[in-house]
Amino acid sequence: MGRVTWAAGVDLGGTKIQIIQVNTFGTIGERVKIATDVTGGPDAITQQIVDAIGEMSDKIGSEPAAVGVGVAGQIDADSGVVKFAPNLKWENVLLQQDIKRAIGVPVIVTNDVRAATWGEWLHGAGKGAKNLLCVFIGTGVGGGIVSDSKMLSGYNNTAGEIGHITVSLDGPQCTCGNKGCVEAYAGGWALAKRAQEAVTLSPQKGKRLVDNAGGDISRITGKMVMEAGAAGDALASQVVEQAVEAIAAGVSGLVNSISPEKIIFGGGVIEGSPYLIDKIAPLIHKRTLDAAFEGVEIIRAKLHNDAGAIGAGALAIRLFVK
Amino acid sequence: MGRVTWAAGVDLGGTKIQIIQVNTFGTIGERVKIATDVTGGPDAITQQIVDAIGEMSDKIGSEPAAVGVGVAGQIDADSGVVKFAPNLKWENVLLQQDIKRAIGVPVIVTNDVRAATWGEWLHGAGKGAKNLLCVFIGTGVGGGIVSDSKMLSGYNNTAGEIGHITVSLDGPQCTCGNKGCVEAYAGGWALAKRAQEAVTLSPQKGKRLVDNAGGDISRITGKMVMEAGAAGDALASQVVEQAVEAIAAGVSGLVNSISPEKIIFGGGVIEGSPYLIDKIAPLIHKRTLDAAFEGVEIIRAKLHNDAGAIGAGALAIRLFVK
């Protein structure tokens, strides 16, 4: 058996670290998932990643040619410094440099949603597309844009924050400080919050949701709202409908502004309720210019929870190996 | 005197054709403006352009090395066919091919707003920027996006239709069929329409505007609304304020999604009321993520009515000469 050339793709989250072997010829190999040692701080987590890649290398019988890491946070494009990662409580962590020193191969650190977009583009539902918009709807809403075969990063390396497109001038308060963001309707936290507010105003209409939450309004989650909506609960359905409207409006603005060929929907909320795509798609059609919507495909993400790790590994190969 | 190498930059509008000599070393030379012979159809207009370039060549003493044309309409990226240009009442006009046959040099046809963005990027307020957002507010609202030193065109070559970003889910009807578009608040036609509607509802409050329009509500124009707003008229001010809010919200979504370094505002409404930029800028700051807004400059376009012709010429040089 010939030796494979591979990259370690790392998805560093607040609760889990996932690492996947991504081979240069496009296949996936070993994989490992470990709990993030958040209490240990940056040094402990860096060591966890280095150790796990070491064990993976032993199994495979060769060192990785490069390492890619996706992190939920703001990343400096040049240095790979994690400027701010709220889930990890990190500020200005030299992750790229430290992993590189420890393993001795090129390392790229990028934003987790950008990494997932790389994954869907190079190995998933967007394979081969030159113009792509990925929309990930989970607790938050984020995405990535590929235009003319180039991943957009922008001046501040923050491109893809599509959850913070305003779709309602005086809409609900978002965690970002703005009002009426897509995320303030459609993020998991927003589904929960909006349902909690609606239930508080109409306890009788919201009885089902409150019962599902064990009688405690504050325990209503986004997932419960999605489930109750799917089961026909009127109050939950209304919250979900508004989320669908907001997503469609936000994505429509991007269709008109950047003209993607494929629009890929993924993330926890979509994974749990893929039927949402069938509700969103006709509204996008309705809100976009005919010339911009012509030929556009609206599809579901393929890589599920692996998108970030596979994308980070594929990006490392693209940058350093091929 | 040495011979200059130059391109003819053509801005083809529904009422005027403007042609500017753009030299390869970055200067501007001869210029001509003629009335568009709309009644003569595509052949007559093509001949007008060819003749005007011929006269310009005689004056300069050399033929152009290339020709660039900006047209208000949908352009096929590969063929340069004008698929649809409502102002000219054109459908599927082979403008690029016909000018090329007549003059015998390479020709590029592009959308007029995209051409203006090329102009501001290569010769105007955006010179040297790698990440740029141009916003032109006139009768309609359109723009162009440069990301990582590349002009975005998108799958359908329609990128830049930023006037049709939804900023209000149930907002005012737009001419595009959607509701709540930026243009439905801020385009010249929308300023007029919204003021006319407000005046109809509150004739007493709108007395000043109606007087300015000679007593005929239907004659209130966007320009009158801007002027009355600047003069402190309460009804007009409200219409203008909402336009400012809508522009800021739409641009903010793009700042978060694509992360430009410079945001350039131009077009007739801005030319007439440049103070609007000072009202829009703080609202963009308020609505965007700190990480995305960091270091962003919000400035006024430099080339005014020349942007389209200069941009079309500069694009032709970039594509065919340099």
XYZ file of C-alpha atoms in Angstrom:
644
model
C 0.000 0.000 0.000
C 1.397 3.361 -1.043
C 1.611 6.160 1.438
C -1.231 8.679 1.374
C -0.628 12.402 1.481
C -3.126 13.877 3.897
C -4.058 16.929 5.928
C -5.578 16.991 9.395
C -8.833 18.956 9.331
C -9.769 20.251 12.767
C -13.141 21.620 13.858
C -12.546 23.298 17.208
C -15.802 23.942 19.023
C -16.708 25.021 22.529
C -17.691 21.494 23.549
C -16.043 19.151 21.019
C -12.927 18.953 18.883
C -13.392 16.918 15.716
C -10.430 15.900 13.567
C -10.713 14.234 10.160
C -8.038 12.893 7.824
C -8.525 14.522 4.428
C -6.481 12.927 1.639
C -5.104 14.863 -1.301
C -6.961 12.671 -3.768
C -10.274 13.665 -2.226
C -11.170 10.886 0.190
C -11.698 10.938 3.932
C -9.869 8.598 6.323
C -9.448 8.468 10.077
C -11.583 10.563 12.376
C -11.588 11.376 16.073
C -13.840 13.419 18.335
C -12.828 14.566 21.811
C -14.322 16.840 24.451
C -12.830 20.348 24.478
C -10.847 21.074 27.655
C -12.199 24.594 27.968
C -11.079 25.014 31.583
C -7.455 24.341 30.624
C -7.280 27.419 28.443
C -5.576 27.870 25.063
C -2.445 25.872 25.940
C -4.401 22.810 27.017
C -6.605 22.907 23.905
C -3.640 23.381 21.585
C -2.014 20.371 23.254
C -5.223 18.340 22.816
C -5.176 19.075 19.077
C -1.464 18.301 18.732
C -1.796 15.033 20.676
C -4.852 13.906 18.712
C -3.122 14.609 15.388
C -0.105 12.680 16.701
C -2.249 9.646 17.473
C -3.936 9.914 14.083
C -0.507 10.063 12.404
C 0.543 6.884 14.245
C -2.570 5.071 13.032
C -2.091 6.239 9.449
C 1.647 5.628 9.458
C 2.585 9.099 8.221
C 2.609 12.707 9.360
C 0.073 15.127 7.885
C 1.357 17.356 5.112
C -0.597 20.276 6.576
C -3.188 21.153 9.205
C -6.346 23.222 8.847
C -8.361 24.435 11.833
C -11.826 25.972 11.901
C -12.683 28.016 15.008
C -15.902 29.798 15.925
C -14.499 33.291 16.165
C -12.768 36.182 14.458
C -9.505 35.181 12.852
C -6.749 37.471 11.590
C -6.253 36.475 7.966
C -2.490 36.970 7.832
C -1.354 35.564 11.160
C -4.133 33.075 11.903
C -4.422 34.615 15.369
C -7.798 33.928 16.993
C -8.705 37.503 17.849
C -11.917 36.688 19.667
C -13.725 33.386 20.241
C -16.554 33.828 22.726
C -17.375 30.095 23.086
C -13.800 29.352 24.092
C -13.405 32.636 25.998
C -10.306 33.335 23.906
C -8.739 36.629 22.953
C -5.690 36.926 20.720
C -4.596 33.294 20.847
C -1.654 32.393 18.551
C -3.223 29.074 17.585
C -1.814 28.835 14.050
C 1.729 29.592 15.176
C 1.585 27.259 18.197
C 0.277 24.227 16.280
C 2.847 24.870 13.551
C 5.665 24.957 16.098
C 4.482 21.748 17.726
C 3.891 19.689 14.552
C 6.302 21.307 12.125
C 3.975 21.480 9.108
C 2.063 24.412 7.580
C -1.104 25.339 9.473
C -4.077 27.494 8.481
C -6.650 28.733 11.004
C -9.954 30.014 9.697
C -13.454 30.785 10.899
C -15.567 27.655 11.493
C -18.393 28.680 9.183
C -15.908 29.606 6.455
C -14.308 26.164 6.965
C -17.714 24.496 6.586
C -18.256 26.458 3.355
C -14.895 25.198 2.083
C -16.087 21.686 2.968
C -19.395 21.943 1.131
C -17.665 23.614 -1.833
C -14.770 21.193 -2.276
C -16.321 17.944 -1.005
C -20.055 18.473 -0.503
C -23.200 19.850 -2.102
C -21.376 22.715 -3.836
C -18.713 20.665 -5.577
C -17.767 22.223 -8.891
C -19.839 25.382 -8.460
C -18.129 28.658 -9.304
C -20.695 30.804 -7.504
C -21.982 29.517 -4.209
C -23.797 30.769 -1.158
C -23.760 28.592 1.977
C -26.243 29.374 4.722
C -25.829 27.635 8.062
C -28.692 27.989 10.498
C -27.996 26.719 13.998
C -27.934 28.579 17.298
C -26.577 31.417 15.203
C -26.839 32.074 11.478
C -23.715 32.368 9.343
C -22.462 31.496 5.926
C -19.887 31.719 3.232
C -19.743 33.101 -0.298
C -17.808 31.742 -3.253
C -17.781 34.077 -6.254
C -16.099 33.212 -9.543
C -14.319 30.284 -7.848
C -12.958 32.435 -5.036
C -13.921 32.285 -1.383
C -14.733 35.799 -0.220
C -12.924 36.914 2.909
C -13.181 40.700 2.645
C -11.135 43.518 4.109
C -11.569 42.429 7.734
C -11.674 38.687 6.980
C -15.251 38.737 8.302
C -17.142 38.049 5.047
C -19.999 35.595 5.500
C -21.742 37.146 8.497
C -24.995 36.820 6.611
C -27.014 36.205 9.779
C -26.633 39.912 10.487
C -28.291 41.160 7.336
C -31.119 43.500 8.352
C -34.475 42.330 6.981
C -36.673 44.507 9.176
C -35.772 48.105 10.014
C -37.411 47.978 13.439
C -37.339 44.229 13.921
C -36.451 42.211 17.019
C -33.263 42.955 18.929
C -30.274 40.842 17.874
C -27.387 39.815 20.124
C -25.069 41.792 17.803
C -26.643 45.101 18.857
C -28.579 45.615 15.617
C -32.318 45.196 15.154
C -34.118 43.014 12.628
C -31.209 40.735 11.683
C -31.990 37.396 10.013
C -30.496 35.698 13.079
C -32.844 37.603 15.400
C -35.696 35.694 13.729
C -34.120 32.414 12.699
C -31.199 31.554 14.980
C -31.941 28.783 17.495
C -31.675 31.297 20.346
C -34.118 33.617 18.569
C -36.687 30.879 17.903
C -36.613 30.116 21.644
C -36.732 33.756 22.724
C -39.527 34.722 20.350
C -41.603 31.723 21.381
C -40.998 32.496 25.059
C -42.168 36.068 24.507
C -45.245 34.940 22.565
C -46.124 32.375 25.206
C -45.794 34.966 27.951
C -48.251 37.201 26.080
C -50.692 34.354 25.271
C -50.293 31.629 27.896
C -53.378 29.787 26.651
C -52.208 29.606 23.020
C -48.773 28.565 24.189
C -49.903 25.821 26.536
C -48.509 23.022 24.422
C -45.036 24.558 24.232
C -45.017 25.264 27.977
C -46.057 21.680 28.702
C -43.249 20.410 26.469
C -40.849 22.556 28.468
C -41.998 20.992 31.745
C -44.108 24.012 32.686
C -41.146 26.410 32.641
C -41.391 29.049 29.895
C -37.683 29.798 30.132
C -36.926 26.202 29.193
C -38.566 26.428 25.774
C -35.800 25.756 23.235
C -35.474 26.416 19.524
C -35.729 22.695 18.918
C -39.048 22.517 20.811
C -40.360 25.390 18.703
C -39.374 23.629 15.487
C -40.988 20.379 16.645
C -44.188 22.025 17.826
C -44.351 23.991 14.567
C -43.995 20.805 12.529
C -46.758 19.219 14.648
C -49.092 22.086 13.746
C -48.965 24.168 16.911
C -50.244 27.603 15.867
C -48.036 29.736 18.084
C -44.870 27.811 17.204
C -45.829 27.794 13.515
C -46.046 31.552 13.511
C -42.557 31.893 14.998
C -41.217 29.430 12.417
C -43.016 31.178 9.533
C -41.427 34.490 10.495
C -38.029 32.797 10.627
C -38.627 31.376 7.147
C -39.624 34.820 5.859
C -36.518 36.395 7.376
C -34.155 33.773 5.961
C -35.711 34.081 2.499
C -35.500 37.877 2.574
C -31.882 37.891 3.704
C -30.823 35.306 1.140
C -32.759 37.132 -1.595
C -30.753 40.279 -0.955
C -27.593 38.245 -1.501
C -28.950 36.582 -4.645
C -29.571 40.040 -6.088
C -26.225 41.387 -4.857
C -23.825 38.549 -5.667
C -25.736 36.157 -7.996
C -24.873 32.657 -6.725
C -25.562 29.541 -8.785
C -26.148 27.268 -5.807
C -27.586 28.099 -2.429
C -26.792 25.459 0.172
C -28.641 25.294 3.473
C -27.134 23.501 6.464
C -26.709 23.777 10.233
C -28.571 22.314 13.182
C -31.952 23.934 12.546
C -31.961 22.733 8.914
C -30.623 19.276 9.854
C -33.510 18.920 12.301
C -36.111 20.310 9.893
C -34.937 19.944 6.290
C -38.497 20.621 5.097
C -37.760 24.278 5.864
C -35.842 24.477 2.580
C -39.058 23.785 0.670
C -40.695 26.678 2.471
C -37.756 29.042 1.988
C -37.074 28.358 -1.712
C -40.328 29.733 -3.223
C -40.030 32.859 -1.084
C -36.521 33.449 -2.416
C -37.881 33.073 -5.936
C -40.609 35.598 -5.135
C -38.234 38.201 -3.707
C -35.433 38.057 -6.276
C -35.018 39.545 -9.739
C -35.840 37.039 -12.477
C -32.480 37.633 -14.138
C -30.647 36.891 -10.884
C -32.717 33.830 -9.941
C -32.478 32.146 -13.354
C -30.952 28.684 -13.022
C -30.318 28.960 -9.277
C -30.367 25.678 -7.339
C -31.407 25.650 -3.697
C -30.171 22.499 -1.983
C -29.316 20.878 1.313
C -25.795 20.623 2.715
C -24.215 17.191 2.384
C -21.469 16.941 4.961
C -23.584 17.580 8.056
C -21.401 17.878 11.169
C -18.259 16.960 9.234
C -18.296 20.058 7.008
C -16.033 22.133 9.259
C -13.309 19.532 9.756
C -13.352 18.337 6.139
C -13.342 21.918 4.900
C -10.438 22.930 7.152
C -8.435 19.936 5.919
C -9.314 20.554 2.274
C -8.342 24.218 2.626
C -4.967 23.218 4.102
C -4.368 20.901 1.122
C -5.394 23.613 -1.333
C -3.104 26.175 0.272
C -0.044 24.113 1.097
C 0.003 20.778 -0.708
C -1.485 20.980 -4.180
C 4.355 64.108 -29.703
C 4.256 60.343 -29.253
C 1.139 58.436 -30.079
C -1.139 57.575 -27.177
C -2.687 54.164 -26.747
C -6.298 54.690 -25.779
C -9.692 53.053 -25.415
C -13.079 54.563 -26.146
C -15.272 54.391 -23.057
C -18.957 54.610 -23.935
C -21.828 55.275 -21.543
C -24.990 54.428 -23.468
C -28.074 55.858 -21.752
C -31.696 56.256 -22.755
C -31.261 59.979 -23.450
C -27.506 60.560 -23.919
C -24.460 58.732 -25.225
C -21.238 59.860 -23.609
C -17.850 58.806 -24.994
C -14.526 59.483 -23.269
C -10.966 58.797 -24.408
C -9.264 56.765 -21.669
C -5.490 56.464 -22.119
C -3.505 53.421 -21.040
C -1.329 55.523 -18.747
C -4.361 56.608 -16.761
C -5.340 60.000 -18.145
C -8.518 61.160 -19.836
C -8.551 62.900 -23.230
C -11.269 63.809 -25.699
C -14.916 63.589 -24.785
C -18.205 63.831 -26.642
C -21.849 63.724 -25.642
C -24.702 63.165 -28.092
C -28.445 62.605 -27.818
C -29.460 58.946 -28.102
C -31.455 58.232 -31.264
C -33.894 55.927 -29.471
C -36.461 55.979 -32.273
C -33.899 54.637 -34.750
C -33.537 51.355 -32.867
C -30.385 49.336 -32.191
C -28.850 49.803 -35.643
C -29.095 53.585 -35.516
C -27.618 53.726 -32.016
C -24.781 51.370 -32.928
C -24.025 53.613 -35.900
C -24.091 56.697 -33.643
C -21.474 55.096 -31.397
C -19.311 53.959 -34.310
C -19.461 57.380 -35.970
C -18.669 59.233 -32.751
C -15.669 57.006 -32.071
C -14.571 57.576 -35.662
C -14.657 61.356 -35.203
C -12.816 61.039 -31.899
C -10.150 58.909 -33.622
C -9.689 61.584 -36.275
C -9.196 64.245 -33.604
C -6.724 62.111 -31.657
C -4.920 60.915 -34.747
C -5.131 57.224 -33.918
C -7.683 54.436 -33.663
C -8.694 53.172 -30.227
C -7.011 49.964 -29.072
C -10.318 48.762 -27.632
C -13.850 49.886 -26.848
C -15.839 49.494 -23.629
C -19.570 50.163 -23.424
C -21.767 50.467 -20.346
C -25.505 49.919 -20.911
C -28.381 50.134 -18.438
C -29.595 46.576 -18.791
C -28.874 42.882 -18.435
C -25.809 41.825 -20.337
C -24.729 38.289 -21.207
C -21.215 37.968 -19.807
C -19.776 35.780 -22.562
C -21.288 37.299 -25.701
C -21.863 40.879 -24.567
C -25.414 40.601 -25.890
C -27.766 43.156 -24.344
C -30.474 40.751 -23.189
C -32.839 43.397 -21.902
C -32.537 47.178 -21.654
C -35.865 48.755 -20.726
C -34.740 52.404 -21.239
C -33.721 51.637 -24.822
C -36.559 49.143 -25.349
C -33.958 46.600 -26.430
C -34.089 42.818 -26.267
C -31.206 40.583 -27.332
C -29.176 43.196 -29.186
C -25.743 42.013 -30.420
C -24.106 45.319 -29.511
C -20.635 43.966 -28.695
C -20.403 41.983 -31.928
C -21.763 44.793 -34.107
C -19.393 47.476 -32.779
C -16.489 45.059 -33.092
C -17.349 44.331 -36.721
C -17.633 48.020 -37.512
C -14.462 49.232 -35.785
C -12.292 46.118 -35.903
C -10.971 46.289 -32.321
C -11.905 44.268 -29.215
C -15.136 45.439 -27.549
C -16.587 44.730 -24.109
C -20.196 45.506 -23.199
C -21.119 45.605 -19.538
C -23.870 46.882 -17.284
C -23.772 50.669 -16.780
C -23.606 50.509 -12.991
C -20.863 47.891 -13.163
C -19.012 50.201 -15.581
C -19.358 53.083 -13.122
C -17.945 50.842 -10.382
C -14.974 50.037 -12.633
C -14.551 53.781 -13.093
C -14.588 54.628 -9.386
C -12.325 51.654 -8.646
C -9.660 52.265 -11.292
C -9.794 56.071 -11.614
C -11.981 57.457 -8.835
C -12.658 57.320 -5.117
C -11.857 53.626 -4.841
C -8.447 53.697 -6.468
C -6.173 51.082 -4.957
C -8.826 49.461 -2.753
C -8.959 45.664 -2.788
C -12.432 45.498 -1.254
C -14.940 48.020 -2.411
C -18.679 48.584 -2.385
C -20.111 51.203 -4.739
C -23.655 52.399 -4.122
C -25.297 54.551 -6.782
C -28.577 56.192 -5.806
C -30.447 57.820 -8.657
C -33.862 57.078 -10.087
C -32.969 53.483 -9.236
C -30.456 52.104 -6.762
C -27.627 49.858 -7.939
C -24.024 49.148 -7.233
C -20.941 47.082 -7.674
C -18.751 44.948 -5.453
C -15.001 44.451 -5.654
C -13.717 41.687 -3.396
C -10.036 40.805 -3.085
C -9.286 42.904 -6.178
C -11.916 41.161 -8.290
C -15.123 42.681 -9.631
C -17.991 40.353 -8.739
C -20.211 39.379 -11.632
C -21.869 36.208 -10.319
C -23.467 33.257 -12.041
C -25.993 35.310 -14.011
C -23.729 38.346 -14.453
C -26.257 40.289 -12.370
C -24.164 40.907 -9.238
C -24.562 44.431 -7.867
C -28.356 44.688 -7.812
C -28.060 45.993 -4.275
C -31.093 48.242 -4.608
C -33.201 45.109 -4.361
C -31.990 43.999 -0.962
C -35.028 43.589 1.277
C -34.810 45.764 4.386
C -38.434 45.498 5.456
C -40.381 42.235 5.198
C -43.696 43.983 4.523
C -42.305 47.255 3.236
C -43.450 49.338 0.286
C -43.982 47.755 -3.123
C -40.959 47.884 -5.406
C -41.058 48.014 -9.200
C -39.200 44.676 -9.225
C -42.193 42.856 -7.722
C -40.665 42.476 -4.256
C -41.643 44.436 -1.152
C -39.398 46.457 1.107
C -36.404 46.828 -1.231
C -33.873 49.589 -0.535
C -34.894 51.129 -3.858
C -38.563 51.188 -2.831
C -37.538 53.708 -0.144
C -34.563 55.484 -1.649
C -34.752 55.467 -5.443
C -35.767 58.789 -6.977
C -39.070 57.289 -8.145
C -39.740 55.978 -4.631
C -39.027 59.312 -2.944
C -41.577 60.893 -5.289
C -44.146 58.121 -4.859
C -43.874 57.981 -1.080
C -44.163 61.755 -0.812
C -47.165 61.760 -3.156
C -48.847 59.131 -1.001
C -48.065 60.993 2.211
C -49.339 64.256 0.763
C -52.560 62.603 -0.360
C -53.103 61.354 3.188
C -52.158 64.671 4.830
C -52.821 67.509 2.361
C -52.241 70.182 5.008
C -48.819 68.849 6.069
C -47.848 68.449 2.448
C -48.902 71.900 1.324
C -45.365 73.100 0.690
C -44.524 70.157 -1.561
C -47.768 70.506 -3.489
C -47.119 74.226 -3.998
C -43.627 73.452 -5.294
C -45.207 71.012 -7.745
C -47.539 73.713 -9.054
C -50.512 72.331 -7.157
C -50.371 68.933 -8.857
C -49.538 66.106 -6.439
C -48.544 63.804 -9.295
C -45.820 66.286 -10.292
C -43.916 65.983 -7.025
C -40.467 64.626 -7.955
C -37.718 62.954 -5.944
C -35.634 66.094 -6.363
C -38.408 68.245 -4.868
C -38.627 65.881 -1.918
C -34.864 66.087 -1.329
C -34.940 69.886 -1.556
C -37.960 70.256 0.723
C -36.362 67.836 3.184
C -33.153 69.853 3.217
C -35.229 73.009 3.797
C -36.796 71.440 6.884
C -40.204 70.416 5.525
C -41.480 67.833 8.010
C -43.293 65.557 5.569
C -40.410 65.500 3.084
C -37.913 65.023 5.914
C -39.726 61.926 7.043
C -39.613 60.404 3.560
C -35.896 61.227 3.324
C -35.181 59.838 6.807
C -36.797 56.533 5.867
C -34.731 56.433 2.691
C -31.588 57.028 4.744
C -32.568 54.223 7.147
C -33.208 51.840 4.261
C -29.920 52.619 2.522
C -27.983 52.186 5.767
C -29.704 48.888 6.537
C -29.095 47.479 3.067
C -25.467 48.541 2.998
C -24.959 47.189 6.522
C -26.063 43.743 5.404
C -23.406 43.886 2.699
C -20.740 45.119 5.110
C -21.442 42.099 7.299
C -21.653 39.728 4.315
C -18.720 40.823 2.170
C -16.585 43.150 4.364
C -15.618 46.048 2.067
C -12.845 48.479 2.987
C -14.357 51.440 1.192
C -18.010 52.278 0.618
C -18.496 54.824 -2.142
C -21.787 56.661 -2.594
C -22.685 58.254 -5.909
C -25.600 58.774 -8.297
C -28.013 61.629 -8.884
C -29.651 61.659 -5.449
C -26.250 61.746 -3.709
C -24.846 64.318 -6.174
C -27.800 66.563 -5.367
C -27.609 65.974 -1.613
C -24.120 64.825 -0.613
C -24.967 65.581 3.035
C -26.945 62.328 2.973
C -23.666 60.438 3.350
C -23.171 62.023 6.784
C -26.597 60.771 7.799
C -26.103 57.281 6.373
C -22.603 56.603 7.735
C -23.380 56.556 11.483
C -26.382 54.307 10.867
C -24.163 51.840 9.002
C -21.780 51.877 11.955
C -24.681 51.216 14.319
C -26.030 48.268 12.310
C -22.781 46.439 11.508
C -20.582 44.093 13.519
C -17.611 45.908 15.062
C -15.208 43.409 13.499
C -16.675 44.040 10.039
C -16.851 47.837 10.344
C -13.300 48.287 11.653
C -11.324 50.599 9.385
C -14.141 51.045 6.852
C -14.161 54.350 4.964
C -17.445 55.799 3.708
C -16.834 58.334 0.976
C -18.331 60.176 -1.973
C -17.868 59.113 -5.597
C -15.363 61.225 -7.531
C -16.151 60.816 -11.212
C -19.754 62.045 -11.110
C -21.429 61.586 -14.517
C -18.187 60.423 -16.118
C -17.893 57.238 -14.050
C -19.665 54.991 -16.569
C -17.729 56.084 -19.652
C -14.365 56.198 -17.876
C -15.039 52.820 -16.268
C -16.060 51.197 -19.562
C -12.890 52.506 -21.199
C -10.679 51.463 -18.289
C -12.235 47.980 -18.319
C -11.532 47.645 -22.044
C -7.888 48.589 -21.440
C -7.632 46.134 -18.561
C -9.120 43.307 -20.600
C -7.556 43.852 -24.004
C -4.582 46.204 -23.866
C -2.552 45.842 -20.674
